PDB file of C-alpha atoms and ligand atoms in Angstrom:
ATOM      1  CA  UNK A 470     -89.649-139.381 -66.164  1.00 46.00           C
ATOM      2  CA  UNK A 471     -87.971-142.293 -64.394  1.00 44.00           C
ATOM      3  CA  UNK A 472     -86.917-142.077 -60.784  1.00 48.00           C
ATOM      4  CA  UNK A 473     -83.800-143.417 -59.130  1.00 46.00           C
ATOM      5  CA  UNK A 474     -85.629-146.449 -57.872  1.00 50.00           C
ATOM      6  CA  UNK A 475     -87.190-147.595 -61.114  1.00 61.00           C
ATOM      7  CA  UNK A 476     -84.320-147.250 -63.582  1.00 85.00           C
ATOM      8  CA  UNK A 477     -81.713-148.850 -61.359  1.00 94.00           C
ATOM      9  CA  UNK A 478     -79.584-145.706 -61.142  1.00 97.00           C
ATOM     10  CA  UNK A 479     -78.696-144.736 -57.578  1.00 98.00           C
ATOM     11  CA  UNK A 480     -76.493-141.739 -58.331  1.00 98.00           C
ATOM     12  CA  UNK A 481     -76.221-139.512 -61.343  1.00 98.00           C
ATOM     13  CA  UNK A 482     -74.019-136.476 -61.783  1.00 98.00           C
ATOM     14  CA  UNK A 483     -74.230-134.099 -64.721  1.00 97.00           C
ATOM     15  CA  UNK A 484     -71.945-131.242 -65.704  1.00 97.00           C
ATOM     16  CA  UNK A 485     -70.164-131.532 -62.359  1.00 98.00           C
ATOM     17  CA  UNK A 486     -67.449-128.888 -62.286  1.00 98.00           C
ATOM     18  CA  UNK A 487     -65.027-127.757 -59.606  1.00 98.00           C
ATOM     19  CA  UNK A 488     -62.102-125.374 -60.116  1.00 97.00           C
ATOM     20  CA  UNK A 489     -59.299-124.539 -57.716  1.00 96.00           C
ATOM     21  CA  UNK A 490     -57.804-121.153 -58.509  1.00 92.00           C
ATOM     22  CA  UNK A 491     -58.789-121.392 -62.152  1.00 85.00           C
ATOM     23  CA  UNK A 492     -57.534-124.958 -62.633  1.00 90.00           C
ATOM     24  CA  UNK A 493     -60.222-127.562 -63.255  1.00 92.00           C
ATOM     25  CA  UNK A 494     -60.157-130.398 -60.737  1.00 97.00           C
ATOM     26  CA  UNK A 495     -63.450-131.632 -62.225  1.00 98.00           C
ATOM     27  CA  UNK A 496     -64.782-130.534 -65.581  1.00 97.00           C
ATOM     28  CA  UNK A 497     -68.356-131.262 -66.663  1.00 97.00           C
ATOM     29  CA  UNK A 498     -68.305-134.777 -65.280  1.00 97.00           C
ATOM     30  CA  UNK A 499     -71.267-136.946 -66.132  1.00 97.00           C
ATOM     31  CA  UNK A 500     -71.273-140.113 -64.102  1.00 94.00           C
ATOM     32  CA  UNK A 501     -73.799-142.647 -62.992  1.00 96.00           C
ATOM     33  CA  UNK A 502     -73.830-145.519 -60.565  1.00 98.00           C
ATOM     34  CA  UNK A 503     -76.168-148.457 -60.813  1.00 97.00           C
ATOM     35  CA  UNK A 504     -77.722-149.750 -57.653  1.00 97.00           C
ATOM     36  CA  UNK A 505     -75.986-152.834 -56.271  1.00 97.00           C
ATOM     37  CA  UNK A 506     -72.856-152.430 -58.378  1.00 98.00           C
ATOM     38  CA  UNK A 507     -69.234-151.612 -57.659  1.00 98.00           C
ATOM     39  CA  UNK A 508     -68.243-148.647 -59.816  1.00 98.00           C
ATOM     40  CA  UNK A 509     -64.533-147.916 -59.861  1.00 97.00           C
ATOM     41  CA  UNK A 510     -63.042-144.509 -60.545  1.00 97.00           C
ATOM     42  CA  UNK A 511     -59.476-144.692 -61.781  1.00 95.00           C
ATOM     43  CA  UNK A 512     -57.071-142.119 -63.143  1.00 93.00           C
ATOM     44  CA  UNK A 513     -53.577-140.768 -62.512  1.00 92.00           C
ATOM     45  CA  UNK A 514     -52.733-138.673 -59.460  1.00 91.00           C
ATOM     46  CA  UNK A 515     -54.399-135.290 -59.658  1.00 93.00           C
ATOM     47  CA  UNK A 516     -57.168-136.606 -61.952  1.00 95.00           C
ATOM     48  CA  UNK A 517     -59.902-135.303 -59.642  1.00 97.00           C
ATOM     49  CA  UNK A 518     -60.973-138.539 -57.951  1.00 97.00           C
ATOM     50  CA  UNK A 519     -60.839-137.306 -54.352  1.00 96.00           C
ATOM     51  CA  UNK A 520     -62.387-133.988 -55.388  1.00 97.00           C
ATOM     52  CA  UNK A 521     -65.284-135.966 -56.844  1.00 97.00           C
ATOM     53  CA  UNK A 522     -65.801-137.810 -53.550  1.00 97.00           C
ATOM     54  CA  UNK A 523     -65.498-134.563 -51.606  1.00 97.00           C
ATOM     55  CA  UNK A 524     -68.238-132.996 -53.755  1.00 98.00           C
ATOM     56  CA  UNK A 525     -70.521-136.004 -53.299  1.00 97.00           C
ATOM     57  CA  UNK A 526     -70.127-135.897 -49.533  1.00 97.00           C
ATOM     58  CA  UNK A 527     -70.637-132.137 -49.203  1.00 97.00           C
ATOM     59  CA  UNK A 528     -67.057-131.453 -48.077  1.00 96.00           C
ATOM     60  CA  UNK A 529     -66.620-129.329 -51.204  1.00 97.00           C
ATOM     61  CA  UNK A 530     -69.272-127.337 -53.032  1.00 96.00           C
ATOM     62  CA  UNK A 531     -69.118-127.813 -56.790  1.00 97.00           C
ATOM     63  CA  UNK A 532     -68.990-124.665 -58.949  1.00 97.00           C
ATOM     64  CA  UNK A 533     -71.835-126.063 -61.002  1.00 97.00           C
ATOM     65  CA  UNK A 534     -73.573-129.236 -62.007  1.00 97.00           C
ATOM     66  CA  UNK A 535     -75.958-131.628 -60.348  1.00 98.00           C
ATOM     67  CA  UNK A 536     -75.597-134.738 -58.208  1.00 98.00           C
ATOM     68  CA  UNK A 537     -78.841-136.646 -57.861  1.00 98.00           C
ATOM     69  CA  UNK A 538     -78.826-139.450 -55.315  1.00 98.00           C
ATOM     70  CA  UNK A 539     -81.870-141.660 -54.880  1.00 96.00           C
ATOM     71  CA  UNK A 540     -84.064-138.973 -56.407  1.00 95.00           C
ATOM     72  CA  UNK A 541     -82.630-136.114 -54.344  1.00 97.00           C
ATOM     73  CA  UNK A 542     -80.265-133.294 -55.330  1.00 98.00           C
ATOM     74  CA  UNK A 543     -77.165-133.317 -53.101  1.00 98.00           C
ATOM     75  CA  UNK A 544     -75.741-130.004 -54.232  1.00 95.00           C
ATOM     76  CA  UNK A 545     -75.900-127.483 -51.401  1.00 93.00           C
ATOM     77  CA  UNK A 546     -76.533-130.025 -48.634  1.00 96.00           C
ATOM     78  CA  UNK A 547     -74.090-130.079 -45.695  1.00 96.00           C
ATOM     79  CA  UNK A 548     -72.101-133.293 -45.012  1.00 95.00           C
ATOM     80  CA  UNK A 549     -74.252-134.484 -42.070  1.00 92.00           C
ATOM     81  CA  UNK A 550     -77.436-134.261 -44.158  1.00 94.00           C
ATOM     82  CA  UNK A 551     -75.777-136.217 -46.964  1.00 96.00           C
ATOM     83  CA  UNK A 552     -74.586-138.850 -44.466  1.00 94.00           C
ATOM     84  CA  UNK A 553     -78.141-139.170 -43.176  1.00 93.00           C
ATOM     85  CA  UNK A 554     -79.391-139.866 -46.696  1.00 95.00           C
ATOM     86  CA  UNK A 555     -77.254-143.020 -46.632  1.00 95.00           C
ATOM     87  CA  UNK A 556     -73.875-142.096 -48.100  1.00 97.00           C
ATOM     88  CA  UNK A 557     -70.729-142.942 -46.181  1.00 96.00           C
ATOM     89  CA  UNK A 558     -67.055-142.882 -47.042  1.00 95.00           C
ATOM     90  CA  UNK A 559     -63.517-143.802 -46.125  1.00 95.00           C
ATOM     91  CA  UNK A 560     -60.604-141.400 -46.440  1.00 92.00           C
ATOM     92  CA  UNK A 561     -57.498-141.688 -48.591  1.00 87.00           C
ATOM     93  CA  UNK A 562     -55.483-140.663 -45.529  1.00 88.00           C
ATOM     94  CA  UNK A 563     -56.901-142.425 -42.504  1.00 89.00           C
ATOM     95  CA  UNK A 564     -59.244-140.340 -40.355  1.00 91.00           C
ATOM     96  CA  UNK A 565     -59.702-142.455 -37.267  1.00 94.00           C
ATOM     97  CA  UNK A 566     -59.902-141.148 -33.719  1.00 94.00           C
ATOM     98  CA  UNK A 567     -56.565-142.564 -32.492  1.00 94.00           C
ATOM     99  CA  UNK A 568     -57.298-142.205 -28.760  1.00 94.00           C
ATOM    100  CA  UNK A 569     -60.734-143.827 -28.937  1.00 95.00           C
ATOM    101  CA  UNK A 570     -61.155-147.582 -28.834  1.00 97.00           C
ATOM    102  CA  UNK A 571     -61.697-149.578 -31.985  1.00 98.00           C
ATOM    103  CA  UNK A 572     -65.317-150.139 -30.898  1.00 97.00           C
ATOM    104  CA  UNK A 573     -65.941-146.426 -30.282  1.00 95.00           C
ATOM    105  CA  UNK A 574     -64.513-145.586 -33.703  1.00 96.00           C
ATOM    106  CA  UNK A 575     -67.099-147.865 -35.275  1.00 96.00           C
ATOM    107  CA  UNK A 576     -69.842-146.447 -33.044  1.00 94.00           C
ATOM    108  CA  UNK A 577     -69.017-143.030 -34.550  1.00 90.00           C
ATOM    109  CA  UNK A 578     -70.184-144.467 -37.849  1.00 89.00           C
ATOM    110  CA  UNK A 579     -73.592-145.006 -36.289  1.00 88.00           C
ATOM    111  CA  UNK A 580     -73.976-141.577 -34.734  1.00 75.00           C
ATOM    112  CA  UNK A 581     -75.562-140.063 -37.853  1.00 62.00           C
ATOM    113  CA  UNK A 582     -78.388-142.550 -37.371  1.00 61.00           C
ATOM    114  CA  UNK A 583     -78.713-142.530 -33.586  1.00 59.00           C
ATOM    115  CA  UNK A 584     -80.881-139.400 -33.356  1.00 59.00           C
ATOM    116  CA  UNK A 585     -80.880-139.169 -29.558  1.00 58.00           C
ATOM    117  CA  UNK A 586     -82.676-136.209 -28.084  1.00 65.00           C
ATOM    118  CA  UNK A 587     -80.928-134.034 -25.510  1.00 64.00           C
ATOM    119  CA  UNK A 588     -83.594-134.734 -22.899  1.00 67.00           C
ATOM    120  CA  UNK A 589     -83.136-138.474 -23.295  1.00 65.00           C
ATOM    121  CA  UNK A 590     -79.372-138.148 -23.160  1.00 66.00           C
ATOM    122  CA  UNK A 591     -79.583-136.065 -19.984  1.00 71.00           C
ATOM    123  CA  UNK A 592     -81.871-138.440 -18.095  1.00 71.00           C
ATOM    124  CA  UNK A 593     -80.408-141.589 -19.695  1.00 75.00           C
ATOM    125  CA  UNK A 594     -83.867-143.025 -20.164  1.00 80.00           C
ATOM    126  CA  UNK A 595     -84.360-146.802 -20.453  1.00 84.00           C
ATOM    127  CA  UNK A 596     -85.249-146.321 -24.113  1.00 82.00           C
ATOM    128  CA  UNK A 597     -81.915-144.621 -24.689  1.00 81.00           C
ATOM    129  CA  UNK A 598     -79.970-147.282 -22.808  1.00 85.00           C
ATOM    130  CA  UNK A 599     -81.714-149.967 -24.848  1.00 87.00           C
ATOM    131  CA  UNK A 600     -80.784-148.162 -28.054  1.00 85.00           C
ATOM    132  CA  UNK A 601     -77.174-147.859 -26.905  1.00 86.00           C
ATOM    133  CA  UNK A 602     -77.015-151.605 -26.298  1.00 91.00           C
ATOM    134  CA  UNK A 603     -78.344-152.268 -29.792  1.00 91.00           C
ATOM    135  CA  UNK A 604     -75.814-149.877 -31.306  1.00 92.00           C
ATOM    136  CA  UNK A 605     -72.994-151.639 -29.450  1.00 95.00           C
ATOM    137  CA  UNK A 606     -74.170-155.007 -30.741  1.00 95.00           C
ATOM    138  CA  UNK A 607     -74.349-153.666 -34.282  1.00 96.00           C
ATOM    139  CA  UNK A 608     -70.839-152.231 -33.969  1.00 96.00           C
ATOM    140  CA  UNK A 609     -69.445-155.480 -32.532  1.00 97.00           C
ATOM    141  CA  UNK A 610     -71.023-157.425 -35.368  1.00 97.00           C
ATOM    142  CA  UNK A 611     -69.325-155.110 -37.891  1.00 97.00           C
ATOM    143  CA  UNK A 612     -65.982-155.564 -36.122  1.00 98.00           C
ATOM    144  CA  UNK A 613     -66.444-159.300 -36.426  1.00 98.00           C
ATOM    145  CA  UNK A 614     -67.221-159.068 -40.150  1.00 97.00           C
ATOM    146  CA  UNK A 615     -64.148-156.912 -40.757  1.00 98.00           C
ATOM    147  CA  UNK A 616     -61.842-159.166 -38.718  1.00 97.00           C
ATOM    148  CA  UNK A 617     -61.353-156.755 -35.808  1.00 98.00           C
ATOM    149  CA  UNK A 618     -63.449-158.267 -33.014  1.00 97.00           C
ATOM    150  CA  UNK A 619     -60.400-159.141 -30.894  1.00 98.00           C
ATOM    151  CA  UNK A 620     -59.304-155.495 -30.807  1.00 98.00           C
ATOM    152  CA  UNK A 621     -62.665-153.928 -29.840  1.00 98.00           C
ATOM    153  CA  UNK A 622     -61.472-152.452 -26.546  1.00 97.00           C
ATOM    154  CA  UNK A 623     -57.993-151.357 -27.693  1.00 98.00           C
ATOM    155  CA  UNK A 624     -57.170-147.810 -28.727  1.00 97.00           C
ATOM    156  CA  UNK A 625     -57.280-147.472 -32.528  1.00 97.00           C
ATOM    157  CA  UNK A 626     -53.772-145.994 -32.578  1.00 96.00           C
ATOM    158  CA  UNK A 627     -52.330-149.371 -31.557  1.00 96.00           C
ATOM    159  CA  UNK A 628     -53.588-151.177 -34.666  1.00 97.00           C
ATOM    160  CA  UNK A 629     -51.374-152.098 -37.597  1.00 97.00           C
ATOM    161  CA  UNK A 630     -51.836-150.025 -40.756  1.00 96.00           C
ATOM    162  CA  UNK A 631     -53.755-152.854 -42.429  1.00 96.00           C
ATOM    163  CA  UNK A 632     -56.124-153.177 -39.470  1.00 97.00           C
ATOM    164  CA  UNK A 633     -56.673-149.405 -39.481  1.00 97.00           C
ATOM    165  CA  UNK A 634     -57.658-149.517 -43.143  1.00 97.00           C
ATOM    166  CA  UNK A 635     -60.199-152.251 -42.342  1.00 97.00           C
ATOM    167  CA  UNK A 636     -61.441-150.268 -39.337  1.00 97.00           C
ATOM    168  CA  UNK A 637     -62.258-147.398 -41.700  1.00 96.00           C
ATOM    169  CA  UNK A 638     -64.225-149.837 -43.848  1.00 97.00           C
ATOM    170  CA  UNK A 639     -66.100-151.117 -40.792  1.00 97.00           C
ATOM    171  CA  UNK A 640     -66.962-147.582 -39.703  1.00 96.00           C
ATOM    172  CA  UNK A 641     -68.194-146.668 -43.189  1.00 96.00           C
ATOM    173  CA  UNK A 642     -70.298-149.800 -43.480  1.00 96.00           C
ATOM    174  CA  UNK A 643     -71.739-150.229 -39.982  1.00 96.00           C
ATOM    175  CA  UNK A 644     -74.723-147.953 -40.646  1.00 93.00           C
ATOM    176  CA  UNK A 645     -75.661-150.037 -43.705  1.00 95.00           C
ATOM    177  CA  UNK A 646     -75.460-147.040 -46.040  1.00 96.00           C
ATOM    178  CA  UNK A 647     -76.993-147.148 -49.492  1.00 97.00           C
ATOM    179  CA  UNK A 648     -73.763-145.925 -51.043  1.00 98.00           C
ATOM    180  CA  UNK A 649     -70.214-146.392 -49.737  1.00 98.00           C
ATOM    181  CA  UNK A 650     -67.373-144.327 -51.181  1.00 98.00           C
ATOM    182  CA  UNK A 651     -63.962-145.937 -50.766  1.00 98.00           C
ATOM    183  CA  UNK A 652     -60.982-143.647 -51.415  1.00 96.00           C
ATOM    184  CA  UNK A 653     -57.943-145.862 -52.058  1.00 96.00           C
ATOM    185  CA  UNK A 654     -58.845-148.583 -49.523  1.00 97.00           C
ATOM    186  CA  UNK A 655     -55.774-150.732 -50.284  1.00 97.00           C
ATOM    187  CA  UNK A 656     -53.117-148.032 -50.734  1.00 95.00           C
ATOM    188  CA  UNK A 657     -50.029-149.180 -48.845  1.00 95.00           C
ATOM    189  CA  UNK A 658     -51.345-152.689 -48.145  1.00 97.00           C
ATOM    190  CA  UNK A 659     -49.448-155.871 -48.995  1.00 97.00           C
ATOM    191  CA  UNK A 660     -50.974-158.418 -51.426  1.00 96.00           C
ATOM    192  CA  UNK A 661     -52.523-160.553 -48.670  1.00 97.00           C
ATOM    193  CA  UNK A 662     -54.153-157.576 -46.987  1.00 97.00           C
ATOM    194  CA  UNK A 663     -55.306-156.317 -50.391  1.00 97.00           C
ATOM    195  CA  UNK A 664     -56.935-159.653 -51.135  1.00 97.00           C
ATOM    196  CA  UNK A 665     -58.671-159.491 -47.763  1.00 97.00           C
ATOM    197  CA  UNK A 666     -60.118-156.058 -48.556  1.00 98.00           C
ATOM    198  CA  UNK A 667     -61.194-157.353 -51.970  1.00 98.00           C
ATOM    199  CA  UNK A 668     -63.145-160.112 -50.236  1.00 98.00           C
ATOM    200  CA  UNK A 669     -64.753-157.564 -47.898  1.00 98.00           C
ATOM    201  CA  UNK A 670     -65.769-155.344 -50.838  1.00 98.00           C
ATOM    202  CA  UNK A 671     -67.457-158.323 -52.504  1.00 97.00           C
ATOM    203  CA  UNK A 672     -69.156-159.129 -49.197  1.00 96.00           C
ATOM    204  CA  UNK A 673     -70.473-155.553 -48.832  1.00 96.00           C
ATOM    205  CA  UNK A 674     -71.788-155.699 -52.399  1.00 96.00           C
ATOM    206  CA  UNK A 675     -73.488-159.051 -51.764  1.00 96.00           C
ATOM    207  CA  UNK A 676     -75.197-157.660 -48.693  1.00 94.00           C
ATOM    208  CA  UNK A 677     -76.822-154.970 -50.826  1.00 93.00           C
ATOM    209  CA  UNK A 678     -74.470-151.991 -50.687  1.00 95.00           C
ATOM    210  CA  UNK A 679     -73.639-149.963 -53.766  1.00 98.00           C
ATOM    211  CA  UNK A 680     -69.986-148.942 -53.860  1.00 98.00           C
ATOM    212  CA  UNK A 681     -67.761-146.391 -55.531  1.00 98.00           C
ATOM    213  CA  UNK A 682     -64.153-147.528 -55.444  1.00 98.00           C
ATOM    214  CA  UNK A 683     -61.344-145.053 -56.078  1.00 97.00           C
ATOM    215  CA  UNK A 684     -58.207-147.137 -56.403  1.00 95.00           C
ATOM    216  CA  UNK A 685     -54.848-147.410 -58.148  1.00 89.00           C
ATOM    217  CA  UNK A 686     -54.480-151.137 -57.585  1.00 92.00           C
ATOM    218  CA  UNK A 687     -55.613-152.453 -60.955  1.00 90.00           C
ATOM    219  CA  UNK A 688     -55.687-156.049 -59.768  1.00 93.00           C
ATOM    220  CA  UNK A 689     -58.301-155.084 -57.207  1.00 96.00           C
ATOM    221  CA  UNK A 690     -60.225-152.797 -59.581  1.00 96.00           C
ATOM    222  CA  UNK A 691     -60.400-155.490 -62.242  1.00 94.00           C
ATOM    223  CA  UNK A 692     -61.475-158.189 -59.799  1.00 95.00           C
ATOM    224  CA  UNK A 693     -64.265-156.406 -57.902  1.00 97.00           C
ATOM    225  CA  UNK A 694     -65.718-153.779 -60.278  1.00 97.00           C
ATOM    226  CA  UNK A 695     -68.811-154.013 -62.441  1.00 97.00           C
ATOM    227  CA  UNK A 696     -68.075-150.737 -64.177  1.00 97.00           C
ATOM    228  CA  UNK A 697     -65.023-148.502 -64.453  1.00 97.00           C
ATOM    229  CA  UNK A 698     -64.904-144.754 -65.071  1.00 96.00           C
ATOM    230  CA  UNK A 699     -61.609-143.095 -65.980  1.00 95.00           C
ATOM    231  CA  UNK A 700     -60.816-139.505 -65.041  1.00 95.00           C
ATOM    232  CA  UNK A 701     -57.850-137.545 -66.317  1.00 94.00           C
ATOM    233  CA  UNK A 702     -57.270-133.860 -65.710  1.00 93.00           C
ATOM    234  CA  UNK A 703     -60.756-133.564 -64.201  1.00 96.00           C
ATOM    235  CA  UNK A 704     -62.475-135.002 -67.267  1.00 96.00           C
ATOM    236  CA  UNK A 705     -64.126-138.331 -67.810  1.00 96.00           C
ATOM    237  CA  UNK A 706     -62.064-139.808 -70.627  1.00 94.00           C
ATOM    238  CA  UNK A 707     -63.479-143.335 -70.731  1.00 94.00           C
ATOM    239  CA  UNK A 708     -65.840-145.786 -69.108  1.00 95.00           C
ATOM    240  CA  UNK A 709     -66.925-149.354 -69.540  1.00 95.00           C
ATOM    241  CA  UNK A 710     -66.387-152.846 -68.229  1.00 96.00           C
ATOM    242  CA  UNK A 711     -63.009-153.519 -66.597  1.00 94.00           C
ATOM    243  CA  UNK A 712     -61.873-155.290 -69.791  1.00 92.00           C
ATOM    244  CA  UNK A 713     -63.024-152.465 -72.106  1.00 93.00           C
ATOM    245  CA  UNK A 714     -61.203-149.907 -70.035  1.00 92.00           C
ATOM    246  CA  UNK A 715     -58.016-151.933 -69.773  1.00 88.00           C
ATOM    247  CA  UNK A 716     -57.797-152.066 -73.573  1.00 88.00           C
ATOM    248  CA  UNK A 717     -58.796-148.458 -74.237  1.00 90.00           C
ATOM    249  CA  UNK A 718     -55.901-146.567 -75.893  1.00 88.00           C
ATOM    250  CA  UNK A 719     -56.957-143.258 -74.287  1.00 85.00           C
ATOM    251  CA  UNK A 720     -56.653-144.855 -70.878  1.00 85.00           C
ATOM    252  CA  UNK A 721     -53.281-146.379 -71.644  1.00 84.00           C
ATOM    253  CA  UNK A 722     -52.082-142.966 -72.799  1.00 84.00           C
ATOM    254  CA  UNK A 723     -53.343-141.234 -69.647  1.00 81.00           C
ATOM    255  CA  UNK A 724     -51.443-143.702 -67.534  1.00 76.00           C
ATOM    256  CA  UNK A 725     -48.334-143.917 -69.691  1.00 63.00           C
ATOM    257  CA  UNK A 726     -45.288-143.743 -67.487  1.00 51.00           C
ATOM    258  CA  UNK A 727     -47.477-143.116 -64.411  1.00 56.00           C
ATOM    259  CA  UNK A 728     -48.556-146.516 -63.189  1.00 52.00           C
ATOM    260  CA  UNK A 729     -48.878-149.950 -64.689  1.00 50.00           C
ATOM    261  CA  UNK A 730     -52.314-151.068 -65.843  1.00 52.00           C
ATOM    262  CA  UNK A 731     -51.258-154.678 -65.919  1.00 49.00           C
ATOM    263  CA  UNK A 732     -50.351-154.970 -62.237  1.00 44.00           C
TER     264      UNK A 732
HETATM  265  N1  ADP B 518     -58.331-128.189 -51.575  1.00 77.39           N
HETATM  266  C1  ADP B 518     -57.661-127.986 -52.718  1.00 77.39           C
HETATM  267  N2  ADP B 518     -57.146-126.779 -53.023  1.00 77.39           N
HETATM  268  C2  ADP B 518     -56.498-126.572 -54.199  1.00 77.39           C
HETATM  269  N3  ADP B 518     -56.319-127.503 -55.131  1.00 77.39           N
HETATM  270  C3  ADP B 518     -56.798-128.731 -54.872  1.00 77.39           C
HETATM  271  C4  ADP B 518     -57.494-129.054 -53.664  1.00 77.39           C
HETATM  272  N4  ADP B 518     -57.880-130.352 -53.701  1.00 77.39           N
HETATM  273  C5  ADP B 518     -57.418-130.828 -54.873  1.00 77.39           C
HETATM  274  N5  ADP B 518     -56.786-129.869 -55.584  1.00 77.39           N
HETATM  275  C6  ADP B 518     -56.221-130.033 -56.929  1.00 77.39           C
HETATM  276  O1  ADP B 518     -57.219-130.589 -57.754  1.00 77.39           O
HETATM  277  C7  ADP B 518     -56.673-131.590 -58.615  1.00 77.39           C
HETATM  278  C8  ADP B 518     -57.351-132.921 -58.353  1.00 77.39           C
HETATM  279  O2  ADP B 518     -56.935-133.422 -57.071  1.00 77.39           O
HETATM  280  P1  ADP B 518     -57.529-134.732 -56.417  1.00 77.39           P
HETATM  281  O3  ADP B 518     -59.009-134.690 -56.540  1.00 77.39           O
HETATM  282  O4  ADP B 518     -56.946-134.866 -55.072  1.00 77.39           O
HETATM  283  O5  ADP B 518     -56.947-135.866 -57.400  1.00 77.39           O
HETATM  284  P2  ADP B 518     -56.824-137.439 -57.209  1.00 77.39           P
HETATM  285  O6  ADP B 518     -57.587-137.843 -55.993  1.00 77.39           O
HETATM  286  O7  ADP B 518     -57.368-137.994 -58.487  1.00 77.39           O
HETATM  287  O8  ADP B 518     -55.351-137.722 -57.084  1.00 77.39           O
HETATM  288  C9  ADP B 518     -55.182-131.601 -58.362  1.00 77.39           C
HETATM  289  O9  ADP B 518     -54.569-130.753 -59.314  1.00 77.39           O
HETATM  290  C10 ADP B 518     -55.064-131.024 -56.962  1.00 77.39           C
HETATM  291  O10 ADP B 518     -53.837-130.378 -56.793  1.00 77.39           O
HETATM  292 MG1   MG B 519     -57.044-138.855 -54.273  1.00 77.39          MG
END
């Protein structure tokens, strides 16, 4: 049997099912992500996209089904263990620490990796201080990449909405995760800011990350995705290349009167 590393598949779900009070938010979803690709998940509001991300990150426990990441079953693992395996995410509604500086927010993205022992932290050993300096440098480098270096020492709450969205990206990416889950990264952004995020997504992909992109902005989905999966009512109703999916009558029907696929 092939493993995740030799067939190019980084993540595979099968039969993934999650109900809320009897209503299916996800129903028997089979889904796979190829290493190094951007896989978009689209679908109308309530389709189950965020629920899918919440299952993958251990925030929700699926009723049944499997989620195999890099050869390991994720089902039943708590969020911090899943993060340590190399999966990070952004949130549809921003989840920054408003009172912390921009730099400290990004440092939070590295904490899963830091692994300091209590003894070291108590005595502030030279080894620990050295590691802290390296973490700071890594975080500053990420801020630079995401266009936020000038704001490093400011409180995150003072940033514009567009800068906050990019700060979430920086925090998700700073640990160099194997898989980054982006939940509506350009919602509420103007076209220029959207284009900027598109460029950053391509940059993350080029530097070796695999991405899952949940997004309504079809211009962005079509321009950055290798593969598109369509959910509706918790079911996978279609998948394929961006062009296949755009022309699929089932997809057009699911979206009819909801949002424009030609935007
Ligand atoms: N924590 C929850 N409790 C109850 N119902 C929920 C919860 N989270 C999501 N749902 C329901 O599950 C369905 C899918 O929601 P969601 O995954 O947020 O969709 P999407 O992100 O595609 O808009 C919706 O009907 C939503 O109301
Ligand atoms: Mg959602």
